Amino acid sequence: MEKFVYDFKEGDKSMKELLGGKGANLSEMILMGLPVPQGFVVTTKACDFYYKNKKELGENIKKQIFEKMVELQKQMNKQFGDKDNPLLVSVRSGAAVSMPGMMDTILNLGLNDETVKGIALKTGNERFAYDSYRRFIQMFGDVVMNVKHEFFEEILQRIKNEKNIRNDTELNVKDLKKIVELYKELIKLKTKRIFPNDVFEQLEMAIDAVFGSWNNNRAITYRRLNNISGLLGTAVNVQAMVFGNMGDDSGTGVCFTRNPSTGENKFYGEFLMNAQGEDVVAGIRTPKEIRELNKILPDSYRELIEIREKLEKHYKDMQDIEFTIEKGRLYILQTRNGKRTAQAAVKIAVDMVEEDLITKEEAILKIEPESLDQLLHEQIDLSAKSNAEILTKGLPASPGAAVGKIVFNVEDAKERVEAGERVILARIETSPEDIEGMDAAQGILTTRGGMTSHAAVVARGMGKCCVVGCSELVIREKDKIIEVNGGRFGEDSIISLDGSSGEVFAGKLDLVEPKLGCNFEKLMQWTDEIRKLKVRTNADTPADAKTAIKFGAEGIGLCRTEHMFFEADRIKIVREMILSENEQGRREALNKILPMQKSDFYELFKIMDKRPVTIRFLDPPLHEFLPKEQKEIEEISEEMDIENKIIKKKIGELHEFNPMLGHRGCRLAITYPEISEMQSRAVFEAVSQIIKEGKTIILEIMIPLVGNVEEFKNQKEIVKKIAEEVKSEKKVDFKYKIGTMIEVPRGAITADEIAKEAEFFSFGTNDLTQMCCGFSRDDSNKFLKEYIKLGIYKRDPFQVLDRKGVGELMKIAINKARLVRKNIKLGICGEHGGEPSSVEFCHHIGLDYVSCSPFRIPIAKLAAAQAVIKEKNKKIKENHEKLIKDVVLGIQNKFGHLIPKEELEKEVKEIINIERLK
Ligand code: ADP
Ligand code: MG
Ligand code: MG
């Protein structure tokens, strides 16, 4: 019979897939001998079974749960549902990947009208018993029976108002008993069902609800936003309860072994005394800073500090720990690798290498490349702050800056962002329902909650600026108004947030580029030592090139020359060229452009001194340079003294039904060779000047959109001719390479022919994806979204390189090209060049470099280094496995098959591992 339920004692941290992250780590902590309440896990396989079995647990699983429950009773020396000595449990969800707040936890399960009395008697604390009971009914009612949280809160508030008290802790036994009755009535009223008294029924219903929540909207949204797929489901942990709400020597808290916002190696956390479960995270009472615990319960604090160290050493990573203290006894209820900002991730990784806790390679693998994006983003300009009106200051929950109009709910946030506005989501507190709004917003602002509140944790994960706990600020969500210190702000007011200081400002503050800091520099240096791929940048202007060099670009992989034509004074001349009746006219216009283009190249070369620079010749269809609006046409007609009619006629002539497949790229230059002549001259004259000034540049000229070698030859002739001309005119010698983009499928397929002529290839994977998949780059969004939802494509192929299709074309091209030119230089210059999984692919297929926009350079570098390390680790693992197989085979050959193969393998594995550790 398949095993669907595991005792915590049967698991360890390697079993995440099966036990979920929470269950695997609880098991591991028990192995480590930490104080963890006992319990068991209903596995993710059971969840999978549940969905295949029409959302029924089935007899087999129920039986296994029952058996483990009996074991748990023995271990705890308590009986589930017993009226004298009842066992209470928590029911907690936990998938293989942590999904904070995605699925709900039920505490105090096992309470009913009978057992509550038993608890009261046994603890001598009736208040505690009924406080636990009302919490249980509320959680169970909300999570399992779908009665909205607010209704319960309303009742609670009403009783508090009647008694004129503020805190839940001030409620007495009588109040709590009354609340329990009102809660039960509420459930009956809303669900037409009675709150279940049978504890096994409670347990089954709870497990059922956790499995059911795997496919609720919030969970699905979370998985979609985080690209989580391929999981079986969630596991359910059933764990003996410990109580933080037993009085003033009890409490509960959340802590991080290091600061998750800055990365500082300082214990960090919050707790509440006489509280249970989510009280800290929910932001109902404002929690205390962890160090205060030292004053209240010094022994527990000391023990917690010891556990902090143990856990960090054991997991070799910053841990996010949940704990509860029951009558002075500390229990650990969860540990996991903590979510952190990119800034913290970099600092923690670098610090841990310097503390000899991990290797450089491990440090590199710890950082999500995409997250570096946060570091490169803007901050509020310090000088703008001094003149700004500061409204209030909350807690700096997630760094960065945000400027935008205030919105008060998810719908408004999404709607206004879709309409092109920038917004800041303001909420009293956030809950998982708000995730899509948080995702859409520039930043998040809350009035309640601490550094570990939902808003704070999720925002840090998203890399979004977030300020929480602005208690001076009143948010009237329904009226869509914020009031603070006498001021009022509505939907159209702009505010600015500083997530690094917690300040909130009125109006729009200026933002500045961030500075990267020495930890970042160190990390980048390590990636430089490890990676094989070079990382170049796509840069069209000197400004881009400068930024790129600051971020560590090793050259330019794509300079789109057309971008030099769009500036106001230049586009006129370009239009003049396009509108010319004949070659003569075109040449005259091009002659005016020549010095401009030459000086652009010269500036670029100067900045890129000694590095390679790839200049791509004109690519877009000509009509992109012509005006579209009537007003513009009139202006041009006047300026150029050409009749309106003629301009319109020309625009009509240039119109194409499929411009992306039209008269563009080398096709344009083949029909108008004078364009290539001018561009060649501009490049070579600029190079000549650079050389005369004693500098150098590695020049590469790139012909776009080649699908047929004859196209390439045609252009190469022109380039060669002009090069010779310039050499003799300027009396200098220079070297250059000439190559092509591979972006037309025919180009990839005939790469052997093309490589005979071309000295390098750069994969233009934007166009290659468009033409390989047959998806228009400009219009595909309409159906691609649906495609991805349906799983037809897993990811948008314009964002993440489609390995099976486009990737295969690349491989074909590489193999064919290498047949005729062994050392052909290979790169990529599509958007994919800065996307981590695509970069990894580029490493595997053996490209020499990737080229991406300046802001993505660090991401590409990190991804390229990770690709090398992952490859190496994979090989080591394979060798290791092969070694075990060989040894087993050897033993069997010599001694026969006395011992079953699996057992033998296990034995050999252990011996080899021990040998390795020595
Ligand atoms: P989440 O995944 O949202 O963090 P958890 O399953 O960790 O949810 O549960 C939330 C909180 O409930 C825990 O941090 C802890 O405070 C409380 N809790 C869970 N199980 C127990 C237990 N066995 N005893 C006491 N408190 C518990
Ligand atoms: Mg939760
Ligand atoms: Mg938790």
Tab-separated table of C-alpha atoms in Angstrom, residues 381-767:
chain	number	residue	atom	x	y	z
A	381	ASP	CA	17.180	61.907	-4.567
A	382	LEU	CA	18.583	63.033	-1.214
A	383	SER	CA	18.565	66.679	-2.208
A	384	ALA	CA	14.916	66.428	-3.261
A	385	LYS	CA	14.088	65.188	0.220
A	386	SER	CA	15.232	68.312	2.001
A	387	ASN	CA	12.600	70.461	0.318
A	388	ALA	CA	9.850	67.890	0.381
A	389	GLU	CA	6.848	67.777	2.640
A	390	ILE	CA	7.202	64.692	4.781
A	391	LEU	CA	3.831	63.317	5.783
A	392	THR	CA	4.821	60.572	8.155
A	393	LYS	CA	7.336	57.862	8.767
A	394	GLY	CA	6.600	54.160	8.950
A	395	LEU	CA	8.825	51.100	8.965
A	396	PRO	CA	11.236	50.650	6.032
A	397	ALA	CA	9.954	47.251	4.979
A	398	SER	CA	11.402	46.939	1.489
A	399	PRO	CA	13.913	49.348	-0.060
A	400	GLY	CA	13.772	51.379	-3.235
A	401	ALA	CA	11.521	54.282	-4.065
A	402	ALA	CA	8.062	54.685	-5.479
A	403	VAL	CA	6.172	57.644	-6.853
A	404	GLY	CA	2.536	57.445	-7.890
A	405	LYS	CA	-1.106	58.213	-7.392
A	406	ILE	CA	-2.810	56.619	-4.425
A	407	VAL	CA	-5.117	53.648	-4.979
A	408	PHE	CA	-7.047	51.863	-2.284
A	409	ASN	CA	-7.895	48.469	-3.705
A	410	VAL	CA	-6.712	45.847	-6.148
A	411	GLU	CA	-9.232	46.589	-8.886
A	412	ASP	CA	-8.314	50.292	-9.012
A	413	ALA	CA	-4.643	49.433	-8.976
A	414	LYS	CA	-4.921	47.091	-11.911
A	415	GLU	CA	-7.221	49.343	-13.883
A	416	ARG	CA	-5.121	52.468	-13.484
A	417	VAL	CA	-1.884	50.695	-14.244
A	418	GLU	CA	-3.397	49.246	-17.382
A	419	ALA	CA	-4.346	52.795	-18.336
A	420	GLY	CA	-0.665	53.674	-18.067
A	421	GLU	CA	-0.600	55.343	-14.657
A	422	ARG	CA	1.809	54.731	-11.817
A	423	VAL	CA	0.139	53.981	-8.524
A	424	ILE	CA	0.883	53.298	-4.896
A	425	LEU	CA	-1.354	50.811	-3.154
A	426	ALA	CA	-2.476	52.088	0.248
A	427	ARG	CA	-4.097	49.580	2.605
A	428	ILE	CA	-4.721	49.335	6.334
A	429	GLU	CA	-3.007	45.976	6.068
A	430	THR	CA	-2.611	43.656	3.108
A	431	SER	CA	-3.736	40.087	2.747
A	432	PRO	CA	-3.124	37.482	0.067
A	433	GLU	CA	-6.088	38.789	-1.910
A	434	ASP	CA	-4.089	41.959	-2.566
A	435	ILE	CA	-1.228	40.293	-4.397
A	436	GLU	CA	-2.205	41.317	-7.891
A	437	GLY	CA	-2.640	44.913	-6.792
A	438	MET	CA	0.743	44.852	-5.094
A	439	ASP	CA	2.246	43.473	-8.257
A	440	ALA	CA	0.740	46.259	-10.351
A	441	ALA	CA	1.686	49.080	-7.981
A	442	GLN	CA	5.005	50.926	-7.806
A	443	GLY	CA	4.970	50.649	-4.052
A	444	ILE	CA	2.896	49.626	-1.056
A	445	LEU	CA	1.906	51.616	1.991
A	446	THR	CA	0.146	50.238	5.070
A	447	THR	CA	-0.897	51.697	8.389
A	448	ARG	CA	-0.652	48.521	10.432
A	449	GLY	CA	1.778	45.680	10.773
A	450	GLY	CA	5.476	45.240	11.378
A	451	MET	CA	8.522	44.242	9.400
A	452	THR	CA	7.253	40.700	9.079
A	453	SER	CA	3.686	41.592	8.146
A	454	HIS	CA	2.200	40.216	4.974
A	455	ALA	CA	2.824	43.445	3.076
A	456	ALA	CA	6.472	43.531	4.117
A	457	VAL	CA	7.247	39.913	3.314
A	458	VAL	CA	5.515	39.873	-0.037
A	459	ALA	CA	6.921	43.234	-1.125
A	460	ARG	CA	10.458	42.138	-0.345
A	461	GLY	CA	9.875	39.025	-2.389
A	462	MET	CA	8.645	41.114	-5.278
A	463	GLY	CA	11.482	43.577	-4.925
A	464	LYS	CA	8.994	46.334	-4.460
A	465	CYS	CA	9.306	49.439	-2.351
A	466	CYS	CA	7.147	49.115	0.761
A	467	VAL	CA	6.488	51.162	3.892
A	468	VAL	CA	4.396	49.576	6.658
A	469	GLY	CA	3.097	50.439	10.091
A	470	CYS	CA	2.429	54.138	9.457
A	471	SER	CA	0.259	54.379	12.535
A	472	GLU	CA	-0.228	58.153	12.307
A	473	LEU	CA	-1.843	57.735	8.973
A	474	VAL	CA	-5.551	56.992	8.672
A	475	ILE	CA	-6.662	55.173	5.557
A	476	ARG	CA	-10.371	55.276	4.852
A	477	GLU	CA	-10.491	52.522	2.290
A	478	LYS	CA	-14.164	52.903	1.447
A	479	ASP	CA	-14.025	56.684	1.008
A	480	LYS	CA	-10.673	56.378	-0.768
A	481	ILE	CA	-9.053	58.952	1.440
A	482	ILE	CA	-5.855	59.155	3.463
A	483	GLU	CA	-5.676	61.508	6.411
A	484	VAL	CA	-2.426	62.377	8.057
A	485	ASN	CA	-1.547	65.160	10.453
A	486	GLY	CA	-4.394	67.355	9.244
A	487	GLY	CA	-3.800	66.721	5.533
A	488	ARG	CA	-6.129	64.767	3.262
A	489	PHE	CA	-5.172	62.880	0.147
A	490	GLY	CA	-7.512	61.297	-2.337
A	491	GLU	CA	-7.193	59.135	-5.403
A	492	ASP	CA	-5.583	61.757	-7.581
A	493	SER	CA	-2.948	62.828	-5.115
A	494	ILE	CA	0.607	61.815	-5.863
A	495	ILE	CA	2.822	60.646	-3.036
A	496	SER	CA	6.377	59.325	-2.842
A	497	LEU	CA	7.662	56.492	-0.677
A	498	ASP	CA	11.181	55.810	0.476
A	499	GLY	CA	11.321	52.124	1.276
A	500	SER	CA	14.807	52.392	2.722
A	501	SER	CA	13.925	54.972	5.380
A	502	GLY	CA	10.175	54.474	5.755
A	503	GLU	CA	9.425	58.080	4.882
A	504	VAL	CA	6.253	59.092	3.078
A	505	PHE	CA	6.192	62.367	1.155
A	506	ALA	CA	3.504	64.477	-0.458
A	507	GLY	CA	3.940	64.977	-4.187
A	508	LYS	CA	6.390	63.687	-6.725
A	509	LEU	CA	10.019	63.481	-5.638
A	510	ASP	CA	12.943	63.110	-8.010
A	511	LEU	CA	14.609	59.750	-8.213
A	512	VAL	CA	18.285	59.028	-8.771
A	513	GLU	CA	20.320	56.061	-9.919
A	514	PRO	CA	21.497	53.776	-7.160
A	515	LYS	CA	25.063	53.170	-6.105
A	516	LEU	CA	26.121	49.587	-6.089
A	517	GLY	CA	28.429	49.170	-3.132
A	518	CYS	CA	31.411	46.928	-2.480
A	519	ASN	CA	29.526	43.690	-1.809
A	520	PHE	CA	28.026	43.921	-5.234
A	521	GLU	CA	31.445	44.601	-6.735
A	522	LYS	CA	32.880	41.547	-4.999
A	523	LEU	CA	30.095	39.340	-6.222
A	524	MET	CA	30.545	40.565	-9.778
A	525	GLN	CA	34.264	39.919	-9.534
A	526	TRP	CA	33.574	36.342	-8.523
A	527	THR	CA	31.245	35.846	-11.455
A	528	ASP	CA	33.990	37.250	-13.701
A	529	GLU	CA	36.370	34.578	-12.419
A	530	ILE	CA	33.931	31.769	-13.064
A	531	ARG	CA	31.848	32.419	-16.127
A	532	LYS	CA	32.811	31.438	-19.676
A	533	LEU	CA	30.351	33.648	-21.549
A	534	LYS	CA	31.394	37.219	-22.143
A	535	VAL	CA	28.750	39.810	-21.467
A	536	ARG	CA	28.361	42.696	-23.861
A	537	THR	CA	25.731	45.364	-24.072
A	538	ASN	CA	23.225	46.614	-26.562
A	539	ALA	CA	24.017	50.311	-26.745
A	540	ASP	CA	23.119	52.879	-29.352
A	541	THR	CA	24.293	56.079	-27.735
A	542	PRO	CA	27.329	57.245	-25.787
A	543	ALA	CA	25.100	57.571	-22.720
A	544	ASP	CA	24.056	53.914	-22.949
A	545	ALA	CA	27.659	52.888	-23.452
A	546	LYS	CA	28.781	54.770	-20.357
A	547	THR	CA	26.087	53.180	-18.179
A	548	ALA	CA	26.962	49.791	-19.590
A	549	ILE	CA	30.629	50.162	-18.735
A	550	LYS	CA	29.691	51.173	-15.216
A	551	PHE	CA	27.769	47.907	-14.930
A	552	GLY	CA	30.695	45.934	-16.322
A	553	ALA	CA	29.993	45.541	-20.035
A	554	GLU	CA	32.816	43.856	-21.945
A	555	GLY	CA	31.941	45.364	-25.292
A	556	ILE	CA	29.009	46.341	-27.454
A	557	GLY	CA	27.204	43.424	-29.031
A	558	LEU	CA	24.655	45.495	-30.848
A	559	CYS	CA	24.701	49.139	-31.855
A	560	ARG	CA	21.511	49.868	-33.742
A	561	THR	CA	22.522	52.616	-36.110
A	562	GLU	CA	18.974	53.620	-36.974
A	563	HIS	CA	18.597	55.007	-33.480
A	564	MET	CA	21.079	57.640	-34.450
A	565	PHE	CA	18.661	58.823	-37.123
A	566	PHE	CA	15.717	59.657	-34.961
A	567	GLU	CA	17.010	62.796	-33.281
A	568	ALA	CA	15.040	65.899	-34.244
A	569	ASP	CA	17.620	67.564	-36.484
A	570	ARG	CA	18.559	64.294	-38.169
A	571	ILE	CA	15.229	62.819	-38.956
A	572	LYS	CA	14.589	65.693	-41.322
A	573	ILE	CA	17.590	64.755	-43.403
A	574	VAL	CA	16.595	61.099	-43.328
A	575	ARG	CA	13.171	62.083	-44.588
A	576	GLU	CA	14.793	64.182	-47.257
A	577	MET	CA	16.655	61.081	-48.362
A	578	ILE	CA	13.569	58.938	-48.367
A	579	LEU	CA	11.538	61.469	-50.260
A	580	SER	CA	14.197	62.010	-52.929
A	581	GLU	CA	13.145	61.094	-56.429
A	582	ASN	CA	16.469	59.558	-57.454
A	583	GLU	CA	19.839	58.270	-56.347
A	584	GLN	CA	21.427	61.658	-56.794
A	585	GLY	CA	19.007	63.228	-54.309
A	586	ARG	CA	19.480	60.379	-51.865
A	587	ARG	CA	23.245	60.698	-52.001
A	588	GLU	CA	23.048	64.393	-51.287
A	589	ALA	CA	20.976	63.762	-48.186
A	590	LEU	CA	23.188	60.900	-47.065
A	591	ASN	CA	26.221	63.154	-47.389
A	592	LYS	CA	24.653	65.423	-44.813
A	593	ILE	CA	24.118	62.506	-42.461
A	594	LEU	CA	27.640	61.136	-42.889
A	595	PRO	CA	29.487	63.528	-40.553
A	596	MET	CA	26.835	63.095	-37.880
A	597	GLN	CA	26.994	59.344	-38.002
A	598	LYS	CA	30.754	59.449	-38.065
A	599	SER	CA	30.903	61.562	-34.935
A	600	ASP	CA	28.428	59.238	-33.197
A	601	PHE	CA	30.666	56.286	-33.935
A	602	TYR	CA	33.718	58.206	-32.891
A	603	GLU	CA	32.186	59.048	-29.483
A	604	LEU	CA	31.107	55.478	-28.967
A	605	PHE	CA	34.527	54.089	-29.901
A	606	LYS	CA	36.231	56.520	-27.566
A	607	ILE	CA	34.171	55.278	-24.640
A	608	MET	CA	34.566	51.625	-25.583
A	609	ASP	CA	38.350	51.896	-26.003
A	610	LYS	CA	40.016	48.501	-26.637
A	611	ARG	CA	36.723	46.639	-26.359
A	612	PRO	CA	34.830	45.027	-29.223
A	613	VAL	CA	32.027	47.028	-30.811
A	614	THR	CA	29.490	45.547	-33.196
A	615	ILE	CA	27.905	48.081	-35.524
A	616	ARG	CA	24.748	46.877	-37.161
A	617	PHE	CA	23.724	48.560	-40.390
A	618	LEU	CA	20.322	50.087	-40.969
A	619	ASP	CA	17.527	47.673	-40.168
A	620	PRO	CA	13.964	49.039	-39.953
A	621	PRO	CA	11.600	49.641	-42.855
A	622	LEU	CA	11.838	53.220	-44.140
A	623	HIS	CA	8.259	54.164	-43.416
A	624	GLU	CA	9.133	54.158	-39.718
A	625	PHE	CA	10.958	57.416	-40.394
A	626	LEU	CA	8.002	59.084	-42.064
A	627	PRO	CA	5.286	61.040	-40.270
A	628	LYS	CA	1.925	59.488	-39.530
A	629	GLU	CA	-0.256	62.403	-38.405
A	630	GLN	CA	-1.720	64.912	-40.835
A	631	LYS	CA	-0.296	67.773	-38.781
A	632	GLU	CA	3.188	66.384	-38.989
A	633	ILE	CA	2.865	65.861	-42.717
A	634	GLU	CA	1.884	69.485	-43.164
A	635	GLU	CA	4.832	70.661	-41.115
A	636	ILE	CA	7.253	68.644	-43.181
A	637	SER	CA	5.708	69.712	-46.413
A	638	GLU	CA	6.223	73.322	-45.444
A	639	GLU	CA	9.718	72.843	-44.126
A	640	MET	CA	10.938	70.872	-47.098
A	641	ASP	CA	8.945	72.731	-49.609
A	642	ILE	CA	7.460	69.551	-51.002
A	643	GLU	CA	3.806	69.281	-51.790
A	644	ASN	CA	1.593	67.614	-49.250
A	645	LYS	CA	0.323	65.301	-51.943
A	646	ILE	CA	3.762	64.040	-52.854
A	647	ILE	CA	4.604	63.192	-49.275
A	648	LYS	CA	1.378	61.299	-48.875
A	649	LYS	CA	1.985	59.477	-52.124
A	650	LYS	CA	5.421	58.430	-50.909
A	651	ILE	CA	4.020	57.240	-47.598
A	652	GLY	CA	1.457	55.261	-49.544
A	653	GLU	CA	4.179	53.714	-51.685
A	654	LEU	CA	6.171	52.684	-48.636
A	655	HIS	CA	3.184	51.192	-46.874
A	656	GLU	CA	3.496	47.458	-46.381
A	657	PHE	CA	1.024	44.880	-45.113
A	658	ASN	CA	3.717	42.978	-43.276
A	659	PRO	CA	6.441	45.499	-42.618
A	660	MET	CA	8.339	43.089	-40.372
A	661	LEU	CA	8.681	40.775	-43.354
A	662	GLY	CA	9.060	43.627	-45.766
A	663	HIS	CA	11.564	45.993	-47.250
A	664	ARG	CA	13.993	46.225	-44.386
A	665	GLY	CA	17.403	45.043	-43.186
A	666	CYS	CA	19.908	44.156	-45.876
A	667	ARG	CA	17.068	44.157	-48.396
A	668	LEU	CA	16.925	47.911	-48.075
A	669	ALA	CA	20.655	48.272	-48.432
A	670	ILE	CA	20.701	46.003	-51.451
A	671	THR	CA	18.181	48.169	-53.261
A	672	TYR	CA	19.746	51.404	-51.980
A	673	PRO	CA	23.490	50.556	-51.817
A	674	GLU	CA	24.305	54.185	-51.133
A	675	ILE	CA	22.997	53.725	-47.586
A	676	SER	CA	25.569	51.011	-46.817
A	677	GLU	CA	28.253	53.048	-48.508
A	678	MET	CA	27.553	55.998	-46.266
A	679	GLN	CA	27.432	53.842	-43.138
A	680	SER	CA	30.663	52.059	-44.031
A	681	ARG	CA	32.389	55.344	-44.676
A	682	ALA	CA	31.175	56.767	-41.368
A	683	VAL	CA	32.434	53.744	-39.430
A	684	PHE	CA	35.805	53.580	-41.116
A	685	GLU	CA	36.489	57.286	-40.952
A	686	ALA	CA	35.678	57.195	-37.237
A	687	VAL	CA	38.033	54.261	-36.745
A	688	SER	CA	40.772	56.017	-38.656
A	689	GLN	CA	40.478	58.971	-36.369
A	690	ILE	CA	40.541	56.768	-33.260
A	691	ILE	CA	43.683	55.058	-34.481
A	692	LYS	CA	45.361	58.332	-35.263
A	693	GLU	CA	44.710	59.335	-31.666
A	694	GLY	CA	46.524	56.236	-30.469
A	695	LYS	CA	43.457	54.350	-29.319
A	696	THR	CA	42.128	51.037	-30.532
A	697	ILE	CA	38.871	49.347	-31.047
A	698	ILE	CA	37.880	45.873	-32.100
A	699	LEU	CA	35.467	46.629	-34.884
A	700	GLU	CA	32.762	44.302	-36.101
A	701	ILE	CA	30.351	45.221	-38.871
A	702	MET	CA	27.089	43.361	-38.827
A	703	ILE	CA	24.662	42.963	-41.721
A	704	PRO	CA	21.068	42.445	-40.588
A	705	LEU	CA	18.391	40.053	-41.800
A	706	VAL	CA	20.509	37.827	-43.999
A	707	GLY	CA	18.719	34.677	-45.131
A	708	ASN	CA	20.747	33.935	-48.226
A	709	VAL	CA	24.495	34.066	-48.582
A	710	GLU	CA	24.182	36.124	-51.757
A	711	GLU	CA	22.630	38.952	-49.734
A	712	PHE	CA	25.634	38.899	-47.487
A	713	LYS	CA	28.141	38.822	-50.339
A	714	ASN	CA	26.433	41.785	-51.930
A	715	GLN	CA	26.860	43.878	-48.801
A	716	LYS	CA	30.319	42.595	-47.997
A	717	GLU	CA	31.525	43.848	-51.382
A	718	ILE	CA	30.361	47.349	-50.566
A	719	VAL	CA	31.909	47.354	-47.101
A	720	LYS	CA	35.225	46.039	-48.432
A	721	LYS	CA	35.337	48.581	-51.216
A	722	ILE	CA	34.750	51.505	-48.871
A	723	ALA	CA	37.264	50.155	-46.347
A	724	GLU	CA	39.969	50.161	-48.995
A	725	GLU	CA	38.999	53.645	-50.100
A	726	VAL	CA	39.144	55.053	-46.585
A	727	LYS	CA	42.429	53.301	-45.826
A	728	SER	CA	44.112	54.914	-48.787
A	729	GLU	CA	42.466	58.305	-48.304
A	730	LYS	CA	43.309	58.526	-44.586
A	731	LYS	CA	46.581	56.628	-44.930
A	732	VAL	CA	45.855	54.392	-41.968
A	733	ASP	CA	45.497	50.685	-41.630
A	734	PHE	CA	42.713	49.203	-39.580
A	735	LYS	CA	41.279	45.787	-39.037
A	736	TYR	CA	37.650	44.838	-38.873
A	737	LYS	CA	35.468	41.776	-38.994
A	738	ILE	CA	32.335	41.457	-41.024
A	739	GLY	CA	29.535	39.154	-39.966
A	740	THR	CA	25.815	38.818	-39.870
A	741	MET	CA	22.829	38.435	-37.681
A	742	ILE	CA	21.128	35.084	-37.747
A	743	GLU	CA	17.503	36.037	-37.403
A	744	VAL	CA	15.829	34.562	-40.463
A	745	PRO	CA	15.239	30.793	-40.248
A	746	ARG	CA	16.743	30.325	-43.720
A	747	GLY	CA	19.888	31.979	-42.477
A	748	ALA	CA	20.155	29.429	-39.670
A	749	ILE	CA	19.504	26.510	-41.972
A	750	THR	CA	22.057	27.619	-44.571
A	751	ALA	CA	24.562	28.717	-41.949
A	752	ASP	CA	27.347	26.646	-43.579
A	753	GLU	CA	27.087	28.695	-46.747
A	754	ILE	CA	26.909	31.962	-44.880
A	755	ALA	CA	29.772	31.103	-42.515
A	756	LYS	CA	32.102	30.723	-45.467
A	757	GLU	CA	31.718	34.459	-45.965
A	758	ALA	CA	30.821	35.762	-42.508
A	759	GLU	CA	33.397	35.975	-39.722
A	760	PHE	CA	30.862	36.033	-36.898
A	761	PHE	CA	27.208	35.364	-36.156
A	762	SER	CA	25.015	37.125	-33.709
A	763	PHE	CA	21.665	35.514	-33.067
A	764	GLY	CA	18.912	38.076	-33.336
A	765	THR	CA	16.487	36.037	-31.326
A	766	ASN	CA	13.680	38.610	-31.351
A	767	ASP	CA	13.185	38.278	-35.083
